[in-house]
PDB file of C-alpha atoms in Angstrom:
ATOM      1  CA  MET A   1     258.659 122.936  33.439  1.00 48.00           C
ATOM      2  CA  ASP A   2     259.225 124.542  36.820  1.00 52.00           C
ATOM      3  CA  GLU A   3     261.839 123.033  39.096  1.00 62.00           C
ATOM      4  CA  THR A   4     260.498 121.035  42.027  1.00 63.00           C
ATOM      5  CA  ARG A   5     261.986 121.198  45.492  1.00 67.00           C
ATOM      6  CA  ILE A   6     262.523 118.076  47.611  1.00 60.00           C
ATOM      7  CA  GLU A   7     262.261 118.054  51.372  1.00 60.00           C
ATOM      8  CA  LYS A   8     262.941 115.179  53.764  1.00 53.00           C
ATOM      9  CA  VAL A   9     260.770 114.965  56.838  1.00 54.00           C
ATOM     10  CA  ASP A  10     260.706 112.704  59.899  1.00 52.00           C
ATOM     11  CA  PHE A  11     257.324 111.369  60.959  1.00 52.00           C
ATOM     12  CA  ASN A  12     256.698 110.667  64.628  1.00 50.00           C
ATOM     13  CA  PHE A  13     254.151 107.872  64.645  1.00 49.00           C
ATOM     14  CA  ARG A  14     251.632 107.219  67.373  1.00 49.00           C
ATOM     15  CA  GLY A  15     251.602 103.955  69.274  1.00 46.00           C
ATOM     16  CA  GLY A  16     254.411 104.216  71.789  1.00 45.00           C
ATOM     17  CA  GLU A  17     257.185 101.682  71.312  1.00 50.00           C
ATOM     18  CA  ARG A  18     255.583 100.191  68.208  1.00 51.00           C
ATOM     19  CA  PHE A  19     256.603 103.197  66.130  1.00 51.00           C
ATOM     20  CA  GLU A  20     259.848 105.060  65.926  1.00 55.00           C
ATOM     21  CA  LYS A  21     260.674 107.604  63.208  1.00 57.00           C
ATOM     22  CA  CYS A  22     259.895 107.091  59.569  1.00 62.00           C
ATOM     23  CA  ARG A  23     261.554 109.094  56.827  1.00 64.00           C
ATOM     24  CA  GLY A  24     259.518 110.837  54.193  1.00 69.00           C
ATOM     25  CA  VAL A  25     260.465 112.831  51.144  1.00 71.00           C
ATOM     26  CA  GLY A  26     258.323 114.904  48.847  1.00 76.00           C
ATOM     27  CA  TRP A  27     258.065 117.037  45.752  1.00 79.00           C
ATOM     28  CA  ILE A  28     256.932 120.616  46.091  1.00 76.00           C
ATOM     29  CA  PRO A  29     256.201 122.658  42.960  1.00 79.00           C
ATOM     30  CA  ASP A  30     257.732 126.118  43.030  1.00 72.00           C
ATOM     31  CA  LYS A  31     254.551 127.545  41.578  1.00 67.00           C
ATOM     32  CA  GLN A  32     251.262 126.346  43.040  1.00 63.00           C
ATOM     33  CA  ASP A  33     247.662 127.113  42.235  1.00 64.00           C
ATOM     34  CA  SER A  34     245.943 128.635  45.252  1.00 59.00           C
ATOM     35  CA  ARG A  35     243.406 125.781  45.175  1.00 68.00           C
ATOM     36  CA  ALA A  36     245.688 122.826  44.456  1.00 79.00           C
ATOM     37  CA  PRO A  37     245.078 119.659  46.508  1.00 86.00           C
ATOM     38  CA  CYS A  38     247.985 117.759  48.017  1.00 87.00           C
ATOM     39  CA  ALA A  39     248.467 114.013  47.436  1.00 92.00           C
ATOM     40  CA  LEU A  40     249.568 111.392  49.952  1.00 92.00           C
ATOM     41  CA  LEU A  41     250.961 108.459  47.927  1.00 94.00           C
ATOM     42  CA  LEU A  42     250.801 104.946  49.377  1.00 94.00           C
ATOM     43  CA  HIS A  43     252.924 102.162  47.918  1.00 91.00           C
ATOM     44  CA  GLY A  44     252.107  98.477  47.653  1.00 89.00           C
ATOM     45  CA  LEU A  45     253.726  95.289  48.895  1.00 83.00           C
ATOM     46  CA  PRO A  46     256.654  95.558  48.733  1.00 76.00           C
ATOM     47  CA  SER A  47     256.749  98.811  46.697  1.00 71.00           C
ATOM     48  CA  PHE A  48     255.786 100.518  43.441  1.00 64.00           C
ATOM     49  CA  GLY A  49     258.255 102.631  41.485  1.00 70.00           C
ATOM     50  CA  GLY A  50     255.404 104.164  39.517  1.00 78.00           C
ATOM     51  CA  LEU A  51     254.431 106.245  42.537  1.00 82.00           C
ATOM     52  CA  VAL A  52     257.795 107.969  42.343  1.00 83.00           C
ATOM     53  CA  ARG A  53     257.107 108.886  38.718  1.00 86.00           C
ATOM     54  CA  LEU A  54     253.596 109.950  39.671  1.00 90.00           C
ATOM     55  CA  GLY A  55     254.905 112.189  42.439  1.00 88.00           C
ATOM     56  CA  VAL A  56     257.175 113.992  39.991  1.00 86.00           C
ATOM     57  CA  GLU A  57     254.359 114.291  37.439  1.00 89.00           C
ATOM     58  CA  LEU A  58     252.032 115.732  40.056  1.00 90.00           C
ATOM     59  CA  ALA A  59     254.591 118.306  41.123  1.00 86.00           C
ATOM     60  CA  TYR A  60     255.217 119.333  37.520  1.00 86.00           C
ATOM     61  CA  SER A  61     251.438 119.706  37.184  1.00 88.00           C
ATOM     62  CA  GLY A  62     251.319 121.994  40.238  1.00 86.00           C
ATOM     63  CA  PHE A  63     250.234 119.470  42.883  1.00 88.00           C
ATOM     64  CA  PRO A  64     252.407 118.861  45.970  1.00 84.00           C
ATOM     65  CA  ALA A  65     252.872 115.159  46.704  1.00 86.00           C
ATOM     66  CA  PHE A  66     254.344 113.208  49.585  1.00 85.00           C
ATOM     67  CA  THR A  67     254.944 109.639  50.740  1.00 85.00           C
ATOM     68  CA  PHE A  68     256.675 107.586  53.445  1.00 82.00           C
ATOM     69  CA  HIS A  69     257.591 103.981  54.242  1.00 80.00           C
ATOM     70  CA  TYR A  70     255.193 102.103  56.458  1.00 83.00           C
ATOM     71  CA  PRO A  71     256.479 101.112  59.905  1.00 76.00           C
ATOM     72  CA  GLY A  72     258.505  97.938  59.508  1.00 73.00           C
ATOM     73  CA  ALA A  73     258.920  98.343  55.753  1.00 74.00           C
ATOM     74  CA  TRP A  74     262.383  97.917  54.231  1.00 69.00           C
ATOM     75  CA  GLN A  75     263.839  97.017  57.625  1.00 58.00           C
ATOM     76  CA  LYS A  76     262.864 100.333  59.186  1.00 51.00           C
ATOM     77  CA  ASP A  77     262.064 100.475  62.885  1.00 53.00           C
ATOM     78  CA  GLY A  78     259.027  98.483  63.874  1.00 53.00           C
ATOM     79  CA  CYS A  79     257.537  95.183  62.731  1.00 73.00           C
ATOM     80  CA  PHE A  80     255.357  95.413  59.630  1.00 81.00           C
ATOM     81  CA  THR A  81     251.690  94.484  59.930  1.00 85.00           C
ATOM     82  CA  LEU A  82     248.679  95.646  57.958  1.00 90.00           C
ATOM     83  CA  GLU A  83     247.177  97.253  61.057  1.00 88.00           C
ATOM     84  CA  ASP A  84     250.363  99.196  61.749  1.00 84.00           C
ATOM     85  CA  ALA A  85     250.585 100.253  58.095  1.00 88.00           C
ATOM     86  CA  LEU A  86     247.015 101.566  58.273  1.00 91.00           C
ATOM     87  CA  GLU A  87     247.780 103.394  61.517  1.00 86.00           C
ATOM     88  CA  GLY A  88     250.848 104.819  59.788  1.00 84.00           C
ATOM     89  CA  VAL A  89     248.598 106.308  57.118  1.00 88.00           C
ATOM     90  CA  HIS A  90     246.385 107.871  59.781  1.00 87.00           C
ATOM     91  CA  ALA A  91     249.503 109.251  61.486  1.00 80.00           C
ATOM     92  CA  ALA A  92     250.716 110.776  58.220  1.00 81.00           C
ATOM     93  CA  ILE A  93     247.319 112.394  57.674  1.00 82.00           C
ATOM     94  CA  ALA A  94     247.414 113.819  61.196  1.00 76.00           C
ATOM     95  CA  LYS A  95     251.011 115.003  60.785  1.00 69.00           C
ATOM     96  CA  ILE A  96     250.298 117.309  57.888  1.00 62.00           C
ATOM     97  CA  GLN A  97     247.423 118.910  59.754  1.00 46.00           C
ATOM     98  CA  VAL A  98     249.655 120.188  62.555  1.00 36.00           C
ATOM     99  CA  GLY A  99     253.148 121.452  63.266  1.00 40.00           C
ATOM    100  CA  GLY A 100     255.173 122.708  60.338  1.00 48.00           C
ATOM    101  CA  PHE A 101     252.614 122.035  57.639  1.00 45.00           C
ATOM    102  CA  SER A 102     249.841 124.364  56.551  1.00 52.00           C
ATOM    103  CA  ILE A 103     247.747 121.794  54.695  1.00 61.00           C
ATOM    104  CA  LYS A 104     244.154 121.486  55.756  1.00 65.00           C
ATOM    105  CA  ARG A 105     242.612 118.023  55.861  1.00 67.00           C
ATOM    106  CA  GLU A 106     240.146 119.072  53.189  1.00 71.00           C
ATOM    107  CA  ASP A 107     243.075 119.875  50.867  1.00 80.00           C
ATOM    108  CA  LEU A 108     244.433 116.324  51.113  1.00 87.00           C
ATOM    109  CA  LEU A 109     243.708 113.310  48.935  1.00 94.00           C
ATOM    110  CA  LEU A 110     245.017 109.741  48.996  1.00 96.00           C
ATOM    111  CA  ILE A 111     246.477 107.792  46.061  1.00 97.00           C
ATOM    112  CA  GLY A 112     247.498 104.168  46.556  1.00 96.00           C
ATOM    113  CA  HIS A 113     248.607 101.186  44.488  1.00 96.00           C
ATOM    114  CA  SER A 114     247.781  97.543  45.282  1.00 93.00           C
ATOM    115  CA  MET A 115     248.079  97.215  49.085  1.00 93.00           C
ATOM    116  CA  GLY A 116     248.487 101.006  49.154  1.00 95.00           C
ATOM    117  CA  GLY A 117     245.138 101.323  47.377  1.00 96.00           C
ATOM    118  CA  THR A 118     243.603  99.090  50.025  1.00 97.00           C
ATOM    119  CA  LEU A 119     245.036 101.233  52.805  1.00 96.00           C
ATOM    120  CA  ALA A 120     243.899 104.437  51.064  1.00 97.00           C
ATOM    121  CA  LEU A 121     240.291 103.252  50.805  1.00 98.00           C
ATOM    122  CA  LEU A 122     240.205 101.979  54.384  1.00 97.00           C
ATOM    123  CA  ALA A 123     241.852 105.106  55.804  1.00 96.00           C
ATOM    124  CA  ALA A 124     239.377 107.343  54.001  1.00 96.00           C
ATOM    125  CA  THR A 125     236.451 105.672  55.789  1.00 96.00           C
ATOM    126  CA  ASN A 126     237.545 107.718  58.814  1.00 93.00           C
ATOM    127  CA  HIS A 127     237.548 110.963  56.822  1.00 91.00           C
ATOM    128  CA  SER A 128     234.232 111.812  55.220  1.00 88.00           C
ATOM    129  CA  GLY A 129     234.656 113.552  51.879  1.00 90.00           C
ATOM    130  CA  MET A 130     238.378 112.814  51.501  1.00 93.00           C
ATOM    131  CA  PRO A 131     239.111 111.904  47.845  1.00 96.00           C
ATOM    132  CA  VAL A 132     240.798 108.576  47.090  1.00 97.00           C
ATOM    133  CA  ALA A 133     242.361 107.128  43.949  1.00 98.00           C
ATOM    134  CA  ALA A 134     243.030 103.374  44.230  1.00 98.00           C
ATOM    135  CA  LEU A 135     245.039 101.577  41.554  1.00 97.00           C
ATOM    136  CA  ALA A 136     244.483  97.804  41.559  1.00 96.00           C
ATOM    137  CA  PRO A 137     243.602  97.609  45.269  1.00 96.00           C
ATOM    138  CA  PHE A 138     243.917  94.102  46.696  1.00 94.00           C
ATOM    139  CA  ASN A 139     240.849  92.940  48.600  1.00 95.00           C
ATOM    140  CA  PHE A 140     242.560  91.160  51.482  1.00 92.00           C
ATOM    141  CA  GLY A 141     239.286  90.404  53.233  1.00 87.00           C
ATOM    142  CA  ARG A 142     238.092  88.133  50.457  1.00 90.00           C
ATOM    143  CA  HIS A 143     241.266  86.909  48.774  1.00 90.00           C
ATOM    144  CA  ILE A 144     244.098  86.682  51.303  1.00 86.00           C
ATOM    145  CA  LYS A 145     244.414  82.934  50.549  1.00 85.00           C
ATOM    146  CA  ASP A 146     245.257  83.785  46.921  1.00 85.00           C
ATOM    147  CA  ILE A 147     248.625  85.200  47.965  1.00 83.00           C
ATOM    148  CA  GLU A 148     249.407  82.850  50.859  1.00 82.00           C
ATOM    149  CA  ALA A 149     252.113  81.057  48.880  1.00 82.00           C
ATOM    150  CA  ALA A 150     253.616  84.324  47.608  1.00 83.00           C
ATOM    151  CA  LEU A 151     253.584  86.199  50.934  1.00 83.00           C
ATOM    152  CA  PRO A 152     257.047  85.078  52.116  1.00 82.00           C
ATOM    153  CA  GLU A 153     258.618  86.544  48.978  1.00 81.00           C
ATOM    154  CA  LEU A 154     256.464  89.684  49.066  1.00 82.00           C
ATOM    155  CA  VAL A 155     257.368  90.549  52.645  1.00 80.00           C
ATOM    156  CA  GLU A 156     261.015  89.492  52.421  1.00 76.00           C
ATOM    157  CA  PRO A 157     262.267  93.124  52.236  1.00 74.00           C
ATOM    158  CA  TYR A 158     260.124  93.918  55.266  1.00 77.00           C
ATOM    159  CA  ASN A 159     260.530  93.135  58.914  1.00 72.00           C
ATOM    160  CA  ALA A 160     257.392  90.992  58.712  1.00 80.00           C
ATOM    161  CA  SER A 161     255.940  87.557  59.395  1.00 83.00           C
ATOM    162  CA  PRO A 162     253.804  86.119  56.561  1.00 85.00           C
ATOM    163  CA  GLU A 163     251.963  83.979  59.105  1.00 88.00           C
ATOM    164  CA  ALA A 164     251.140  87.028  61.231  1.00 86.00           C
ATOM    165  CA  ILE A 165     249.733  88.905  58.239  1.00 89.00           C
ATOM    166  CA  LEU A 166     247.552  85.938  57.299  1.00 89.00           C
ATOM    167  CA  GLU A 167     246.347  85.647  60.866  1.00 89.00           C
ATOM    168  CA  GLU A 168     245.439  89.310  61.270  1.00 91.00           C
ATOM    169  CA  VAL A 169     243.280  89.216  58.125  1.00 91.00           C
ATOM    170  CA  GLN A 170     241.673  85.849  58.877  1.00 91.00           C
ATOM    171  CA  ARG A 171     240.914  86.980  62.417  1.00 91.00           C
ATOM    172  CA  ASN A 172     238.633  89.733  61.080  1.00 91.00           C
ATOM    173  CA  PRO A 173     238.122  89.420  57.300  1.00 91.00           C
ATOM    174  CA  ASP A 174     235.292  91.968  57.240  1.00 92.00           C
ATOM    175  CA  ARG A 175     237.750  94.578  58.511  1.00 92.00           C
ATOM    176  CA  TRP A 176     239.763  94.157  55.286  1.00 94.00           C
ATOM    177  CA  ASP A 177     236.875  93.651  52.846  1.00 95.00           C
ATOM    178  CA  LEU A 178     236.776  96.614  50.461  1.00 96.00           C
ATOM    179  CA  THR A 179     233.276  95.777  49.243  1.00 95.00           C
ATOM    180  CA  ARG A 180     232.075  96.524  52.774  1.00 95.00           C
ATOM    181  CA  ALA A 181     234.053  99.781  52.895  1.00 95.00           C
ATOM    182  CA  ALA A 182     232.202 101.129  49.840  1.00 95.00           C
ATOM    183  CA  ALA A 183     229.089 102.005  51.851  1.00 94.00           C
ATOM    184  CA  GLU A 184     231.204 104.126  54.200  1.00 95.00           C
ATOM    185  CA  LEU A 185     232.708 106.023  51.254  1.00 96.00           C
ATOM    186  CA  ARG A 186     229.453 107.197  49.661  1.00 93.00           C
ATOM    187  CA  GLU A 187     230.367 110.840  50.269  1.00 92.00           C
ATOM    188  CA  ASN A 188     234.015 110.510  49.180  1.00 95.00           C
ATOM    189  CA  PRO A 189     235.158 111.156  45.618  1.00 96.00           C
ATOM    190  CA  VAL A 190     236.686 107.804  44.637  1.00 97.00           C
ATOM    191  CA  LEU A 191     238.599 106.880  41.483  1.00 98.00           C
ATOM    192  CA  LEU A 192     239.094 103.123  41.029  1.00 98.00           C
ATOM    193  CA  ILE A 193     241.638 102.117  38.369  1.00 98.00           C
ATOM    194  CA  GLY A 194     242.255  98.581  37.130  1.00 97.00           C
ATOM    195  CA  GLY A 195     244.682  97.043  34.669  1.00 96.00           C
ATOM    196  CA  GLU A 196     243.143  95.144  31.762  1.00 96.00           C
ATOM    197  CA  HIS A 197     245.804  92.404  31.894  1.00 96.00           C
ATOM    198  CA  ASP A 198     246.553  92.447  35.635  1.00 95.00           C
ATOM    199  CA  THR A 199     247.284  88.853  36.668  1.00 93.00           C
ATOM    200  CA  GLU A 200     248.417  89.697  40.213  1.00 92.00           C
ATOM    201  CA  VAL A 201     245.219  91.492  41.238  1.00 94.00           C
ATOM    202  CA  PRO A 202     242.760  90.348  38.528  1.00 94.00           C
ATOM    203  CA  THR A 203     240.017  92.843  37.805  1.00 96.00           C
ATOM    204  CA  LEU A 204     237.308  90.146  37.809  1.00 95.00           C
ATOM    205  CA  LYS A 205     238.135  89.199  41.411  1.00 94.00           C
ATOM    206  CA  HIS A 206     239.045  92.582  42.857  1.00 96.00           C
ATOM    207  CA  HIS A 207     238.193  95.671  40.775  1.00 97.00           C
ATOM    208  CA  ASP A 208     234.777  94.545  39.494  1.00 97.00           C
ATOM    209  CA  PRO A 209     233.257  93.482  42.856  1.00 96.00           C
ATOM    210  CA  ILE A 210     234.539  96.666  44.503  1.00 97.00           C
ATOM    211  CA  ALA A 211     233.082  98.779  41.693  1.00 97.00           C
ATOM    212  CA  ARG A 212     229.728  96.989  42.012  1.00 97.00           C
ATOM    213  CA  ALA A 213     229.712  97.660  45.751  1.00 97.00           C
ATOM    214  CA  PHE A 214     230.114 101.405  45.116  1.00 97.00           C
ATOM    215  CA  LEU A 215     227.276 101.341  42.596  1.00 96.00           C
ATOM    216  CA  VAL A 216     225.025  99.455  45.023  1.00 96.00           C
ATOM    217  CA  ALA A 217     225.895 102.038  47.683  1.00 95.00           C
ATOM    218  CA  LYS A 218     224.826 104.767  45.224  1.00 95.00           C
ATOM    219  CA  ALA A 219     228.110 106.606  45.637  1.00 93.00           C
ATOM    220  CA  GLU A 220     227.560 109.705  43.520  1.00 91.00           C
ATOM    221  CA  HIS A 221     231.236 110.681  43.360  1.00 94.00           C
ATOM    222  CA  PHE A 222     232.543 107.251  42.320  1.00 96.00           C
ATOM    223  CA  ARG A 223     234.432 106.842  39.039  1.00 96.00           C
ATOM    224  CA  GLU A 224     236.199 103.822  37.597  1.00 96.00           C
ATOM    225  CA  ARG A 225     238.498 103.120  34.685  1.00 97.00           C
ATOM    226  CA  ILE A 226     240.187 100.075  33.219  1.00 97.00           C
ATOM    227  CA  ILE A 227     243.509 100.949  31.565  1.00 97.00           C
ATOM    228  CA  HIS A 228     243.741  98.969  28.339  1.00 96.00           C
ATOM    229  CA  GLY A 229     246.958  97.006  27.961  1.00 95.00           C
ATOM    230  CA  ALA A 230     247.952  97.544  31.587  1.00 96.00           C
ATOM    231  CA  GLY A 231     249.254  94.910  33.966  1.00 95.00           C
ATOM    232  CA  HIS A 232     249.645  95.289  37.702  1.00 93.00           C
ATOM    233  CA  GLN A 233     252.448  97.878  37.534  1.00 92.00           C
ATOM    234  CA  PHE A 234     250.748 100.099  34.907  1.00 94.00           C
ATOM    235  CA  ASP A 235     254.058 100.577  33.090  1.00 91.00           C
ATOM    236  CA  GLU A 236     253.995  97.918  30.365  1.00 90.00           C
ATOM    237  CA  THR A 237     254.268 100.509  27.585  1.00 93.00           C
ATOM    238  CA  ARG A 238     254.793 104.248  27.445  1.00 93.00           C
ATOM    239  CA  LEU A 239     251.155 104.617  26.363  1.00 94.00           C
ATOM    240  CA  VAL A 240     249.928 102.669  29.396  1.00 94.00           C
ATOM    241  CA  ASP A 241     252.156 104.716  31.702  1.00 93.00           C
ATOM    242  CA  ARG A 242     251.029 108.049  30.233  1.00 93.00           C
ATOM    243  CA  THR A 243     247.358 107.028  30.191  1.00 95.00           C
ATOM    244  CA  THR A 244     247.511 106.078  33.879  1.00 95.00           C
ATOM    245  CA  MET A 245     249.254 109.306  34.862  1.00 94.00           C
ATOM    246  CA  SER A 246     246.924 111.495  32.804  1.00 95.00           C
ATOM    247  CA  THR A 247     243.837 109.730  34.205  1.00 96.00           C
ATOM    248  CA  ILE A 248     244.874 110.577  37.760  1.00 96.00           C
ATOM    249  CA  ILE A 249     245.914 114.141  36.961  1.00 95.00           C
ATOM    250  CA  HIS A 250     242.677 114.786  35.049  1.00 95.00           C
ATOM    251  CA  TRP A 251     240.677 113.492  38.035  1.00 95.00           C
ATOM    252  CA  MET A 252     242.636 115.816  40.332  1.00 94.00           C
ATOM    253  CA  ARG A 253     241.946 118.751  38.026  1.00 92.00           C
ATOM    254  CA  LEU A 254     238.222 118.005  38.250  1.00 91.00           C
ATOM    255  CA  LEU A 255     238.460 117.860  42.035  1.00 90.00           C
ATOM    256  CA  GLN A 256     240.388 121.117  42.082  1.00 86.00           C
ATOM    257  CA  ASN A 257     237.694 122.840  40.041  1.00 82.00           C
ATOM    258  CA  ARG A 258     234.708 121.390  41.879  1.00 75.00           C
ATOM    259  CA  TYR A 259     235.580 120.798  45.506  1.00 61.00           C
ATOM    260  CA  TYR A 260     238.662 122.609  46.752  1.00 54.00           C
ATOM    261  CA  GLY A 261     238.599 125.992  48.400  1.00 47.00           C
ATOM    262  CA  LYS A 262     241.396 128.392  49.246  1.00 36.00           C
ATOM    263  CA  TYR A 263     244.719 126.547  49.426  1.00 33.00           C
ATOM    264  CA  THR A 264     247.164 127.942  51.981  1.00 32.00           C
ATOM    265  CA  GLY A 265     250.377 126.604  50.477  1.00 34.00           C
ATOM    266  CA  CYS A 266     252.365 123.680  51.813  1.00 33.00           C
ATOM    267  CA  LYS A 267     255.514 121.741  52.272  1.00 34.00           C
ATOM    268  CA  SER A 268     255.047 118.069  51.353  1.00 33.00           C
ATOM    269  CA  ILE A 269     256.599 114.643  51.626  1.00 32.00           C
ATOM    270  CA  LEU A 270     256.933 111.428  49.521  1.00 32.00           C
ATOM    271  CA  ILE A 271     257.532 107.646  50.187  1.00 32.00           C
ATOM    272  CA  PHE A 272     260.446 105.586  48.907  1.00 28.00           C
TER     273      PHE A 272
END
């Protein structure tokens, strides 16, 4: 395997005083295909170590990958909210289109887990054609009450108010309903992955209704997969871990062959 280089980057987020600087780090393969897409990885609440493994796997497979902490996450500057996290994703997308990075928007795809999958799908509604892979995305718009009791523990590492997060979703549940987002993603290649034994984001309540919404919307580029034996973290066994990684990498290979044009080379970032 080729060695991968790591580069730390500061993001300057939009929004005035609400955002300061957020650190990012990424894996850059020394040898890149001229048509390789670049992945922005979005972690869940509070985090997902599997995205770190995925970032390394992607780099070894020739795909640059990057990530960052959301504003307010892990006691960084700012106060964590879902809206600010979503704006942080948009800011990261904008950042790699200008200044210091030579990645075109059409060379970028989003990969998110749990809350990160939610943010990836919602962010992509503003970017027609942008590919998205969502692992066990949580449908806040329909099921925020399911995690009301667990929210204080989930957001404990963050500079966040559980009550404020509940309020922002309940104030506009349609805004956070992924079944409604499906119609806006008809032109986007979407890979939806669920865990067969996921008890935190059960497939019957989250994955299946979202998948049905994409089918009703007649999204031609939609694909779904249930990983057998997988729970919410997709790391229960080595087979589950490898199957999840290979599913994503295979999907990216298909995208590379079918959709991506000339790739100009890049420097990339990743979230811890």
